[in-house]
Coordinates of C-alpha atoms and ligand atoms in Angstrom, one line a residue:
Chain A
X157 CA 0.0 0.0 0.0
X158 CA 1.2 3.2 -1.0
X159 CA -1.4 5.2 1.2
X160 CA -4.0 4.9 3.9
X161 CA -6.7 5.7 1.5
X162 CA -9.6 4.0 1.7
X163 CA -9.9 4.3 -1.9
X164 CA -6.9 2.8 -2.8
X165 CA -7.7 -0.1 -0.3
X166 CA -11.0 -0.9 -2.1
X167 CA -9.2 -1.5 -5.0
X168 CA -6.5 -3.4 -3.6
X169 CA -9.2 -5.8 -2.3
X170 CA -10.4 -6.2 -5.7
X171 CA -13.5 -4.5 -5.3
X172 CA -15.5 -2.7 -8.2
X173 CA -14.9 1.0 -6.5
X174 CA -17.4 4.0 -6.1
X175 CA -16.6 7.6 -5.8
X176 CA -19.5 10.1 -5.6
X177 CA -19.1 14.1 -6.3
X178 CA -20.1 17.0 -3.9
X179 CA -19.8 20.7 -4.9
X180 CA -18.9 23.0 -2.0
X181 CA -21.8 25.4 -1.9
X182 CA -20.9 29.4 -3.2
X183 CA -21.0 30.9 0.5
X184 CA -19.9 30.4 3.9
X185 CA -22.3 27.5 4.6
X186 CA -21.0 24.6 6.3
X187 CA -24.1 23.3 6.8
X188 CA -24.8 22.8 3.0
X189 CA -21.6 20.8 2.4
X190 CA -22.6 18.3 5.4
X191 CA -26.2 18.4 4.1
X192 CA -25.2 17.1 0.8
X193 CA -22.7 14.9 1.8
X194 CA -24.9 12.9 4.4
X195 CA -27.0 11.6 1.3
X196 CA -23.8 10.0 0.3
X197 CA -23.1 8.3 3.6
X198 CA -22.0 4.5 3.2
X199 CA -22.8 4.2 -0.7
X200 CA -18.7 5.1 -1.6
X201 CA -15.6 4.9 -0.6
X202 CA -14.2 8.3 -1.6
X203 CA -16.5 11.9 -2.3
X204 CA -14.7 14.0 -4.7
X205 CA -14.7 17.4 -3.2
X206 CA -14.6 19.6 -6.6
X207 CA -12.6 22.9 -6.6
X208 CA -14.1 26.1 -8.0
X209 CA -16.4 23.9 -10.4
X210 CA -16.8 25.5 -14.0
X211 CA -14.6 27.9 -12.9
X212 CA -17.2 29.9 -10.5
X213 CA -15.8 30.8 -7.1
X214 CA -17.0 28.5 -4.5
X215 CA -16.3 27.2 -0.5
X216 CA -12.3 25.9 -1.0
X217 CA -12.2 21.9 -2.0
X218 CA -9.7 21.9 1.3
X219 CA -12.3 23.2 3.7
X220 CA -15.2 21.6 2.7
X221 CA -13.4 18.4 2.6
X222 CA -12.2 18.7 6.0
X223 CA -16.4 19.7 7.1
X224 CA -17.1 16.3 5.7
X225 CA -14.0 14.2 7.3
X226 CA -15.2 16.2 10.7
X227 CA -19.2 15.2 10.2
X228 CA -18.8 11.5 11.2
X229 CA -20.5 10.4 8.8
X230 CA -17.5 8.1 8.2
X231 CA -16.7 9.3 4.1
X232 CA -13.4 9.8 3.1
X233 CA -13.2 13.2 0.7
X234 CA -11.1 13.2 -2.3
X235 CA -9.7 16.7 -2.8
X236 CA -9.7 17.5 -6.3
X237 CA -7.7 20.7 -7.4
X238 CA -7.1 22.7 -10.1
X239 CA -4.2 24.0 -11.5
X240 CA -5.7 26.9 -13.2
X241 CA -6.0 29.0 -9.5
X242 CA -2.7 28.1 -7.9
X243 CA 1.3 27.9 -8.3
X244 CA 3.3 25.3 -7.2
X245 CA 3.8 26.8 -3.9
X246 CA 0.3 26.8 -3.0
X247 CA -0.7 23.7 -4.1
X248 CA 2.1 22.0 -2.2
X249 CA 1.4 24.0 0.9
X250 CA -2.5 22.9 0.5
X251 CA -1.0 19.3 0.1
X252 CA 0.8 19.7 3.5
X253 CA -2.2 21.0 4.9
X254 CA -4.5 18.5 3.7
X255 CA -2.3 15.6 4.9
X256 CA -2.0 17.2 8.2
X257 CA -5.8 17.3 8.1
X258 CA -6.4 13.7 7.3
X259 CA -7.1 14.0 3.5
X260 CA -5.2 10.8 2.0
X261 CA -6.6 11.5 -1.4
X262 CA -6.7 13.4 -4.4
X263 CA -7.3 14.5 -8.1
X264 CA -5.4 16.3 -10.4
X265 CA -6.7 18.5 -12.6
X266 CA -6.3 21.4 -15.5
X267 CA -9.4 22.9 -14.8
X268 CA -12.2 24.7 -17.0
X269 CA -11.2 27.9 -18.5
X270 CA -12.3 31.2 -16.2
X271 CA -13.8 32.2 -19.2
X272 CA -16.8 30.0 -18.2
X273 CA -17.1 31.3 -14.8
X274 CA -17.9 33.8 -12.6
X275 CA -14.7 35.8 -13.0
X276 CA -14.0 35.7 -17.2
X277 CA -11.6 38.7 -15.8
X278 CA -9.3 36.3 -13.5
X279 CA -6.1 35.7 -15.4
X280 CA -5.2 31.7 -15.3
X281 CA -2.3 30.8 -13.2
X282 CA -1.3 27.2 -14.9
X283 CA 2.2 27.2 -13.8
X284 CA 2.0 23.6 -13.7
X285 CA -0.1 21.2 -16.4
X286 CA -2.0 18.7 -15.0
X287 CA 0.9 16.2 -15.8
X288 CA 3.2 17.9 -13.8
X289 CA 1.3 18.2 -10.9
X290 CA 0.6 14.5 -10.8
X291 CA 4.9 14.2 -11.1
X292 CA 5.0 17.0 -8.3
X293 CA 2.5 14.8 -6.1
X294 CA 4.2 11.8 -6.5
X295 CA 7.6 13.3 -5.9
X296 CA 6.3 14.3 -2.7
X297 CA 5.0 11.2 -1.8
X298 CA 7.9 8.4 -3.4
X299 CA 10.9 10.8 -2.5
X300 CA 9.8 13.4 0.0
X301 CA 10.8 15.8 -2.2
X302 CA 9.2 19.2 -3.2
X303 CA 8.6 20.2 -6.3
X304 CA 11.9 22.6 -6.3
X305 CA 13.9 19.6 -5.2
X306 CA 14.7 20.4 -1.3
X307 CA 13.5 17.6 1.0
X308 CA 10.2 17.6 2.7
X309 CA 10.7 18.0 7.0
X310 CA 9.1 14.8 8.5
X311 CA 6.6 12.4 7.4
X312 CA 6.0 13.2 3.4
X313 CA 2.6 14.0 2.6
X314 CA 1.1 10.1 1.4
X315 CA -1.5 10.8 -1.3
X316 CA -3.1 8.5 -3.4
X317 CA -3.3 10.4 -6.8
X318 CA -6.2 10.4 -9.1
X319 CA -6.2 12.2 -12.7
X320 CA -9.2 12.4 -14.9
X321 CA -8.7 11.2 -18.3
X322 CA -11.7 12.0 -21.2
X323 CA -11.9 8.9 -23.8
X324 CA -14.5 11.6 -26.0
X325 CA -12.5 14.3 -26.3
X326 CA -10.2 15.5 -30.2
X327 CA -8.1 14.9 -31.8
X328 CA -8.9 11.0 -31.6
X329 CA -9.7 8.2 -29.3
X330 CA -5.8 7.0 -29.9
X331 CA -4.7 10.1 -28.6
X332 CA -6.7 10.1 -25.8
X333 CA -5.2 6.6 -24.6
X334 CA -1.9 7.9 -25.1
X335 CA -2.7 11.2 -22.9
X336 CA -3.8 8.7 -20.6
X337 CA -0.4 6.8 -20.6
X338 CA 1.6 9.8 -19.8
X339 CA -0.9 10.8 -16.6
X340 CA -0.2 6.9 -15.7
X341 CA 3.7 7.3 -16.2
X342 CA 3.7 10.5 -14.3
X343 CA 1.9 9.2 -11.1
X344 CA -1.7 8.5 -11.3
X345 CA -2.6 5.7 -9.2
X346 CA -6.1 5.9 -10.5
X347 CA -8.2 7.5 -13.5
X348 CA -12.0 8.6 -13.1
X349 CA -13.3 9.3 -16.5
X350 CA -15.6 11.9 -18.4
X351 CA -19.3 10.9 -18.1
X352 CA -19.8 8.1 -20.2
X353 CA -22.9 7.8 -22.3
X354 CA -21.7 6.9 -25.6
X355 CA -20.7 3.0 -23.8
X356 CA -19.5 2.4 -28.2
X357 CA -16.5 4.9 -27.8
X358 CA -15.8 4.5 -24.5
X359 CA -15.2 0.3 -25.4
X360 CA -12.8 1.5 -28.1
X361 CA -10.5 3.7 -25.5
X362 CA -10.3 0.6 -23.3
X363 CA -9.4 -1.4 -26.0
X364 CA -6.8 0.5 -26.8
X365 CA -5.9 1.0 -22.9
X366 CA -5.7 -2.6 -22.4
X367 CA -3.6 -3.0 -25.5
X368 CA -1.2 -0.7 -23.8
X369 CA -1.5 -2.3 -20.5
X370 CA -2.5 1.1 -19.2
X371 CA -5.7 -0.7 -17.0
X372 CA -3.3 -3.4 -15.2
X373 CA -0.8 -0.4 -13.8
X374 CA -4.1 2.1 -13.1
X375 CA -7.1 1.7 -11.4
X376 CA -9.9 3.0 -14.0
X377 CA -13.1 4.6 -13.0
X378 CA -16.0 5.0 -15.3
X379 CA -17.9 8.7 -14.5
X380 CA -21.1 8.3 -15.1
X381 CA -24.0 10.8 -14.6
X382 CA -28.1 10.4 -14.6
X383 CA -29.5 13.1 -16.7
X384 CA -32.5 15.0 -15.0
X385 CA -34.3 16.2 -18.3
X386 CA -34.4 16.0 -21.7
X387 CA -33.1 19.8 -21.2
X388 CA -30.3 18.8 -19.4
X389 CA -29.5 16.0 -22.0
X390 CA -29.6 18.2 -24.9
X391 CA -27.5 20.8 -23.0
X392 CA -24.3 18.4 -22.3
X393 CA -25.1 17.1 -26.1
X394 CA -24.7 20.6 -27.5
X395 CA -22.5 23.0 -25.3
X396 CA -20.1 21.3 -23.5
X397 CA -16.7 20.8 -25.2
X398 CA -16.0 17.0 -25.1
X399 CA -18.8 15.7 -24.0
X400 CA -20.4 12.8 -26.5
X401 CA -24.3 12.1 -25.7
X402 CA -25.7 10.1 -28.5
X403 CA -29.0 10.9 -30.1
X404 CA -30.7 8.3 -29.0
X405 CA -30.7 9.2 -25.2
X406 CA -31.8 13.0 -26.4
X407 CA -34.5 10.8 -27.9
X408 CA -35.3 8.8 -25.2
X409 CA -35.5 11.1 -22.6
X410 CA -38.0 13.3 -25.4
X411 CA -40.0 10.3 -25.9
X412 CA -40.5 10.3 -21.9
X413 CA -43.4 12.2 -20.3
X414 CA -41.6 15.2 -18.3
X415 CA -42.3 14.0 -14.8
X416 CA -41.2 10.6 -15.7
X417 CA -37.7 12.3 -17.0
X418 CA -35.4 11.8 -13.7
X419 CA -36.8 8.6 -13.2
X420 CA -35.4 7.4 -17.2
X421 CA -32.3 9.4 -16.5
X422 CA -31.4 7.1 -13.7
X423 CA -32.6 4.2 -15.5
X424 CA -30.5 4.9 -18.2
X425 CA -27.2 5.3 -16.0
X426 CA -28.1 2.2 -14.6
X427 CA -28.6 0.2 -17.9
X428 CA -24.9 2.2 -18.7
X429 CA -23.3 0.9 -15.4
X430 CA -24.2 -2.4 -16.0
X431 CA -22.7 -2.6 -19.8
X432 CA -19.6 -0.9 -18.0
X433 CA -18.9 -3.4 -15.5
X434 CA -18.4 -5.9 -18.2
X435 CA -15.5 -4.0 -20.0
X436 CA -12.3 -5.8 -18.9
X437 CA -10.4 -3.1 -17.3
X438 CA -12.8 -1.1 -15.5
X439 CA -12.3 -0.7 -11.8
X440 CA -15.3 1.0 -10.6
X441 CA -17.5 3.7 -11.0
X442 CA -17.4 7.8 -10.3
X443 CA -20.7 9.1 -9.8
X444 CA -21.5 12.8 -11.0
X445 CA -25.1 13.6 -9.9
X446 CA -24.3 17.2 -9.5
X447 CA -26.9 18.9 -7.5
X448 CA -28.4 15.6 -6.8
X449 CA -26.4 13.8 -4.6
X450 CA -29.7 11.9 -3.2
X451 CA -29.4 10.0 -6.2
X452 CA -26.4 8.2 -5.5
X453 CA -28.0 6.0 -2.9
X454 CA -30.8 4.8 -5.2
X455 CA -27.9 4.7 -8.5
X456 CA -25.6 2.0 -6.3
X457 CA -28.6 0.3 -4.9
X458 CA -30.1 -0.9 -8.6
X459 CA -26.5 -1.2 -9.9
X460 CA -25.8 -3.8 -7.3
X461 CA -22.7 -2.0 -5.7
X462 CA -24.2 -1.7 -1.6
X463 CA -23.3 -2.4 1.0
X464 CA -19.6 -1.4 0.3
X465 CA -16.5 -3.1 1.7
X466 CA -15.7 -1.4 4.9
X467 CA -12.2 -2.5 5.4
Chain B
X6 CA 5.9 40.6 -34.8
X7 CA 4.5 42.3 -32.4
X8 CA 0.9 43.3 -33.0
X9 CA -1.3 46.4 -32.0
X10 CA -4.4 47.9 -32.6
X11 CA -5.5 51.5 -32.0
X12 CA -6.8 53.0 -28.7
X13 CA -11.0 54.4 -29.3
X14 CA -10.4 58.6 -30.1
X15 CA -12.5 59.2 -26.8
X16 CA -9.1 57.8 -24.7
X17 CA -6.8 59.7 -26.9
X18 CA -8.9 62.8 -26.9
X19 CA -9.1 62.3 -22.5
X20 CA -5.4 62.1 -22.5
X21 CA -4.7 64.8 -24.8
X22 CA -7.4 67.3 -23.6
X23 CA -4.9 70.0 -21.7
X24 CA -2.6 69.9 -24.5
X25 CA -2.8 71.4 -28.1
X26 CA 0.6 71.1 -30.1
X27 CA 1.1 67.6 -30.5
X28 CA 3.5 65.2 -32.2
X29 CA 1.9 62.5 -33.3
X30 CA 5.2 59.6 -34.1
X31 CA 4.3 56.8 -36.0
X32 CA 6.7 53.7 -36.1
X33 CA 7.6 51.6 -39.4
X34 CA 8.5 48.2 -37.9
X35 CA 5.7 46.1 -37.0
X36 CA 3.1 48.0 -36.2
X37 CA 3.4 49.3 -40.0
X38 CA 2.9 45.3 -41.1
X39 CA -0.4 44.9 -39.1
X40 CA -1.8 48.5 -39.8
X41 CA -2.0 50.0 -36.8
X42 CA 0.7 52.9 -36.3
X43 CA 2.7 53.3 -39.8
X44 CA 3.0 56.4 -41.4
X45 CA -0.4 55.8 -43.4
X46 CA -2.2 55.1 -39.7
X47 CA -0.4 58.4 -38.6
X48 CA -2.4 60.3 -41.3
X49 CA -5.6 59.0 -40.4
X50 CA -5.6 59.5 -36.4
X51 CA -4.1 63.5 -37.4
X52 CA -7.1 63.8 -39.3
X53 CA -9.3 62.5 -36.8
X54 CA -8.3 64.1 -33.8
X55 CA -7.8 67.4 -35.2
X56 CA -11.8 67.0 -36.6
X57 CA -13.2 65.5 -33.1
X58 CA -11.2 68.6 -31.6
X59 CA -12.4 71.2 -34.0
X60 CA -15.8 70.0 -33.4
X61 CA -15.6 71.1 -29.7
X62 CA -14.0 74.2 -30.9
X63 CA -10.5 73.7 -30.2
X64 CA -7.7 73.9 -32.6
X65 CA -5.2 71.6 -32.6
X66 CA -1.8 71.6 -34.2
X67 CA -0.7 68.6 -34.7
X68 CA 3.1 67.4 -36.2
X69 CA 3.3 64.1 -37.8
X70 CA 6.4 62.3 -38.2
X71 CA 7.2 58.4 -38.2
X72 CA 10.2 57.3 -37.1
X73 CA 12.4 53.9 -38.6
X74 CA 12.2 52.2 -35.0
X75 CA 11.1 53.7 -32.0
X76 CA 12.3 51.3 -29.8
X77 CA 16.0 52.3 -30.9
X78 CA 17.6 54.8 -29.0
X79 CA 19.0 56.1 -32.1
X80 CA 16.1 56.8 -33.9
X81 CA 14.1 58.6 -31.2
X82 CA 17.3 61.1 -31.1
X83 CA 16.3 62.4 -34.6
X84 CA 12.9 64.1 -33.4
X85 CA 14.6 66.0 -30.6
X86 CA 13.8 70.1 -31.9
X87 CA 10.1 68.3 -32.9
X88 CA 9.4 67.3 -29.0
X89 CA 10.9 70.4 -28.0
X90 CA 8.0 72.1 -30.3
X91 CA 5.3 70.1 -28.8
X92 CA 3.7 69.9 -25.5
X93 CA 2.6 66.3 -25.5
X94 CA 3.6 63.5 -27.6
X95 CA 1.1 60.6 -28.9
X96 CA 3.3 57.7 -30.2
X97 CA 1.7 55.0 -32.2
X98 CA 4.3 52.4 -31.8
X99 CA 4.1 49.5 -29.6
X100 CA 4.3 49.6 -25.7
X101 CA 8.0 49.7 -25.8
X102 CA 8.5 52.2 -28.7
X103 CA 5.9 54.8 -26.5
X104 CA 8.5 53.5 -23.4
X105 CA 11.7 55.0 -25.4
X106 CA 10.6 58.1 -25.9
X107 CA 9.3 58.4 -22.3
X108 CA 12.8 57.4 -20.9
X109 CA 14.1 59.9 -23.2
X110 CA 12.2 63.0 -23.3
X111 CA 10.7 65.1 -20.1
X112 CA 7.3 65.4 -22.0
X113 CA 4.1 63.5 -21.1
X114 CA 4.0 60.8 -24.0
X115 CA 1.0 58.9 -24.6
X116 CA -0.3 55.5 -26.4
X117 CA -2.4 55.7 -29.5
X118 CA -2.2 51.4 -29.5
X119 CA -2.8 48.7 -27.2
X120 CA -0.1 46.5 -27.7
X121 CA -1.6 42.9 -28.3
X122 CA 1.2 40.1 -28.8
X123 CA 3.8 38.6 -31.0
X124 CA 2.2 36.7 -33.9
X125 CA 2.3 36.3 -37.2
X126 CA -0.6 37.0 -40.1
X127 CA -3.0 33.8 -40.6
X128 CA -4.2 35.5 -43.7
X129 CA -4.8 39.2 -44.9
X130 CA -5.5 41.3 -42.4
X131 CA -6.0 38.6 -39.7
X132 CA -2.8 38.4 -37.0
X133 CA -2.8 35.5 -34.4
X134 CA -0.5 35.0 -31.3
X135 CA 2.5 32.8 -31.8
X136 CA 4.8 32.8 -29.3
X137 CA 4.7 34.1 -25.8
X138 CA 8.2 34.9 -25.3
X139 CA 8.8 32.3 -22.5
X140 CA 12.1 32.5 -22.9
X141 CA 13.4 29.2 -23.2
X142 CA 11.5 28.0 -27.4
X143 CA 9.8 24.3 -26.8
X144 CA 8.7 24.5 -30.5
X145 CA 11.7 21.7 -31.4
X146 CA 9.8 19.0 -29.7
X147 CA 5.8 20.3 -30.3
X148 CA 6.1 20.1 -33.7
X149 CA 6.8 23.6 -34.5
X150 CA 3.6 24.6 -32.8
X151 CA 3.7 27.0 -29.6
X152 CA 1.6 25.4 -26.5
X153 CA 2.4 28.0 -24.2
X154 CA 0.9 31.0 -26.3
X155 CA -1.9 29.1 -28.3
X156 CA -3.0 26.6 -25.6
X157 CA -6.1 28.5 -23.6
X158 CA -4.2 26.6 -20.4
X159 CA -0.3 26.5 -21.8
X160 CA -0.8 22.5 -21.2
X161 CA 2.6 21.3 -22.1
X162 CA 1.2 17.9 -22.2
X163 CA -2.4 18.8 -23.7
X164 CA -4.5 18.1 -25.2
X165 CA -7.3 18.6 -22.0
X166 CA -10.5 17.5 -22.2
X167 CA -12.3 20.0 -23.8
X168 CA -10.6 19.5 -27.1
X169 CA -13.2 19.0 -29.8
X170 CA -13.4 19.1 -33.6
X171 CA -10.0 20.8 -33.7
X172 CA -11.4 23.9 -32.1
X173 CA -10.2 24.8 -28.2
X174 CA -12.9 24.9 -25.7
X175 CA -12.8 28.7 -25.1
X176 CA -14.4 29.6 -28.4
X177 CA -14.6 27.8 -32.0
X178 CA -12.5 30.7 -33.3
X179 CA -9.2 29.1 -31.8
X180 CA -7.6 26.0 -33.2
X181 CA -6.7 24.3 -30.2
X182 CA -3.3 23.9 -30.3
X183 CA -2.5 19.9 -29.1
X184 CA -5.1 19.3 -32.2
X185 CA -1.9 21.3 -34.4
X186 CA 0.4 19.8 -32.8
X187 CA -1.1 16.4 -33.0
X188 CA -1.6 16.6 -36.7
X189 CA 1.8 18.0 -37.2
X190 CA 3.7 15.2 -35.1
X191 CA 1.5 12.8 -37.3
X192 CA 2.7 14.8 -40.6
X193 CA 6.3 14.5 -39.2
X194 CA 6.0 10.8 -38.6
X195 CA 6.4 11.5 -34.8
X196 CA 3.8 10.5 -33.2
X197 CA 5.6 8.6 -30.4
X198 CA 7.4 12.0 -29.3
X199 CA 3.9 12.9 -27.7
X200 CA 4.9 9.9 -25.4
X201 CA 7.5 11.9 -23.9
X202 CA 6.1 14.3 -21.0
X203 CA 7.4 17.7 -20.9
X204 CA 8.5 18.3 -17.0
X205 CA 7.1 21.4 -14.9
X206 CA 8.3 24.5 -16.6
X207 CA 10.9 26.7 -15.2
X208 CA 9.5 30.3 -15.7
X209 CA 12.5 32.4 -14.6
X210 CA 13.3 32.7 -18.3
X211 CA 9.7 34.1 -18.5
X212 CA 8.0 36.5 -16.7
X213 CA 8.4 34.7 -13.3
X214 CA 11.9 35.7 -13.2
X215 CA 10.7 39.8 -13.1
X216 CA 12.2 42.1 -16.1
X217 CA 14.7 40.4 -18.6
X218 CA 17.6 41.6 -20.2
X219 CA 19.8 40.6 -22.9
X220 CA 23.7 41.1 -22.5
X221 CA 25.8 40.3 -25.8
X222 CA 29.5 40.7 -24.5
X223 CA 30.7 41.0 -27.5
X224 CA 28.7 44.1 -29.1
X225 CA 27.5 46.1 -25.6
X226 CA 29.5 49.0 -25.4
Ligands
LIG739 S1 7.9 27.9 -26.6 FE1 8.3 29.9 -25.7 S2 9.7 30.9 -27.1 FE2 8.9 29.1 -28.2 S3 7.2 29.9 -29.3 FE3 6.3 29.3 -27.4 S4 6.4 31.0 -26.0 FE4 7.7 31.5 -27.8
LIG740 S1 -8.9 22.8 -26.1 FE1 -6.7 22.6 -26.8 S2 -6.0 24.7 -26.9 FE2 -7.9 24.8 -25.7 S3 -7.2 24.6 -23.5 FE3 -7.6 22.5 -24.2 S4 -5.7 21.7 -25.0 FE4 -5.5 24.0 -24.8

């Protein structure tokens, strides 16, 4: 074991992993973050805390993860952070901090542009890609060593490193596995995907994963998100960059009366999850019900994947 | 080159309100080749201002004069007697041509451009940003194409997820540049170079390292 994570011990175990998201809410409300993450109490073993989400300003991934590691409600946060809002010397210093405050966990990440937030007028720090953070994480973890080389003062900070990797996104699917081969060579112990819907391409990245042997030196987990609406389905189909819903779930969820629509959505990332599970490869599953975390529950309950391990 | 575009006439006309004899100094390097402060641009802004000002009935004398390079100590020399004439000076050269003249002459000097980047033209009349003068050129191993000015994130190791139909996620009018430099390695036959991760950049020999400077030994005096 390279960690105490929790995360990284469900996987060792052989277990399919979940991971769950929870947005920090956009004030000083402490109350919000442990109201949303009680609804993912005991259905996953890691709740990725998400830092400044579409680049709008929000309660700090640190803090709120540290509210939901205090609420004893016994769930292990996974800080994600950006590189687009800090330098090297404040992401390692939130690294210290974060260890010292019990967060084992993390994801490494580029981060949407601020031109989609709440501040288009911030400029974009990006001192380090997402690459290099993962090799500046690791470094701290395997050597001790900051980022600038000198050594770290006593115990290093023992993080087990996520990236995201998106299988939909240009110039190809081939370039995509190979992005994915340089996050695994620079340090990511595990990979939580894109939300899947098109299950087609998705099978032709692993395929290509396996053939590199990415999946074996990795743990893989497929993101998956129930769509509210038919609104909401068209909106992810049409506006965001990378993002590959296939007609016929725009179709679907149309063809479904309006106040049946949530009800398909999680039907249909259900009837997803359970073509995922039978890719060779695929470790588990990271659940994005974003603003709508009381899904989860219900989402691992009809995809078979409660109770899980407690180890 | 470096690339500018004029000022709106309201800002010059704010900055040049107290003053009427003006010399307005045009510069023919680059910002001649993207039509924005050559002699022909000098012209046009003369005309303009002096019109804006006549129609709130002030009369403004107005010297025009474009220098070789106004970033060249040299140059800016030659219009000595002309900024002794005036009592303000409006240069229409890039931010470090209107920075020579200030370190030169005791008269307020003020910028007709905003000074955009260092690019080259896509097609006529259309400029885009090249290179972001990090100091230190990557270009040998991204296939020619610069990730640190034309990535929206300078990703060394792009492209991010947002990458779709060749266009970057900020807006369909940028080619995102890992989809360039993708299709270039491929072109090149170097496909497995992409393999190789570029490490964390050290950005001393940009901006993080404050002002730069260039020595030559051999030609400084
Ligand atoms: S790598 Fe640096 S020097 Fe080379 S083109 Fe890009 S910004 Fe300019
Ligand atoms: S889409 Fe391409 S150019 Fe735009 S930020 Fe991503 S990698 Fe960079």
């Amino acid at each position: 074991m390279k960690t105490n994570s929790n995360l990284e011990k469900v996987l060792a175990a052989g277990h399919l992993a979940v991971t769950a998201e929870c947005g920090p809410p956009r004030g000083a409300m402490p109350d919000k973050v442990r109201e949303r993450a009680a609804f993912l109490e005991g259905v996953c073993d890691a709740v990725n805390v998400t830092d400044n989400q579409t680049a709008m300003v929000r309660m700090s991934s640190l803090s709120a993860s540290v509210i939901i590691k205090q609420a004893g409600f016994g769930l292990n946060p996974l800080l994600q952070m950006v590189s687009r809002d800090r330098n090297r010397l404040s992401m390692q210093a939130d690294i210290l901090g974060a260890y010292s405050l019990g967060i084992d966990t993390m994801l490494c990440l580029s981060g949407d542009h601020t031109k989609f937030g709440d501040h288009p007028n911030a400029m974009n720090v990006h001192d380090l890609d997402s690459i290099q953070m993962l090799q500046m994480v690791k470094g701290m973890r395997d050597e001790g060593k900051f980022q600038g080389g000198q050594d770290i003062k006593g115990d290093p900070p023992k993080m087990f490193i996520g990236a995201a990797a998106n299988p939909f996104a240009g110039p190809n699917v081939q370039v995509r596995a190979m992005r994915l081969a340089k996050k695994v060579r620079a340090g990511a112990d595990f990979i939580q995907t894109q939300c899947i819907f098109n299950v087609d391409k998705f099978e032709q990245w692993m395929e290509i994963v396996r053939k590199m042997g990415l999946h074996k030196q990795t743990a893989i987990l497929a993101g998956v998100t129930p769509i509210k609406s038919v609104g909401a389905a068209r909106y992810m189909q049409k506006k965001v960059p990378g993002m590959d819903v296939p007609q016929e779930i725009v179709d679907r969820m149309a063809a479904t009366p309006k106040e049946k629509q949530p009800e398909e959505g999680i039907k249909i990332c259900v009837e997803m999850m359970e073509r995922i599970k039978k890719i060779e490869g695929v470790s588990g599953f990271h659940i994005m019900a974003i603003e709508w975390e009381e899904k989860v529950a219900e989402i691992c309950e009809k995809a078979g994947l409660l109770p899980r391990p407690q180890l | 080159m470096i690339t500018a575009e004029r000022k709106p006439l309201e800002e010059l006309l704010g900055y040049i309100a107290p003053y009427s004899r003006i010399l307005l100094l045009g510069c023919n390097e680059c910002v001649t080749v993207c039509a924005a402060g050559g002699r022909k641009e000098v012209g046009l802004l003369a005309s303009a201002l002096k019109m804006a000002a006549r129609k709130s009935g002030k009369e403004l004398q107005i010297v025009e004069h474009t220098l070789e390079r106004q970033c060249d100590p040299e140059y800016v020399e030659e219009v000595a007697s002309m900024v002794a004439q005036a009592d303000a000076v409006v240069s229409m050269a890039c931010g470090c041509g209107v920075q020579q003249m200030a370190m030169r002459y005791a008269k307020p000097v003020f910028p007709a451009l905003n000074t955009k980047f260092m690019g080259g033209s896509e097609r006529q009349g259309v400029w885009d940003e090249r290179c972001a003068g990090c100091g230190n050129c990557l270009l040998g191993v991204t296939g020619g194409i610069c990730p640190i000015a034309r990535c929206a994130k300078r990703l060394m190791n792009g492209p991010c997820g947002g990458s779709a139909n060749g266009v970057c996620e900020i807006t369909p009018d940028v080619p995102c540049a890992w989809h360039l430099i993708w299709e270039r390695l491929e072109e090149l036959g170097q496909t497995e170079d992409y393999l190789e991760i570029i490490p964390a950049k050290d950005w001393k020999t940009a901006q993080g390292g404050g002002p730069r400077k260039i020595i030559r030994e051999d030609l400084a005096e």
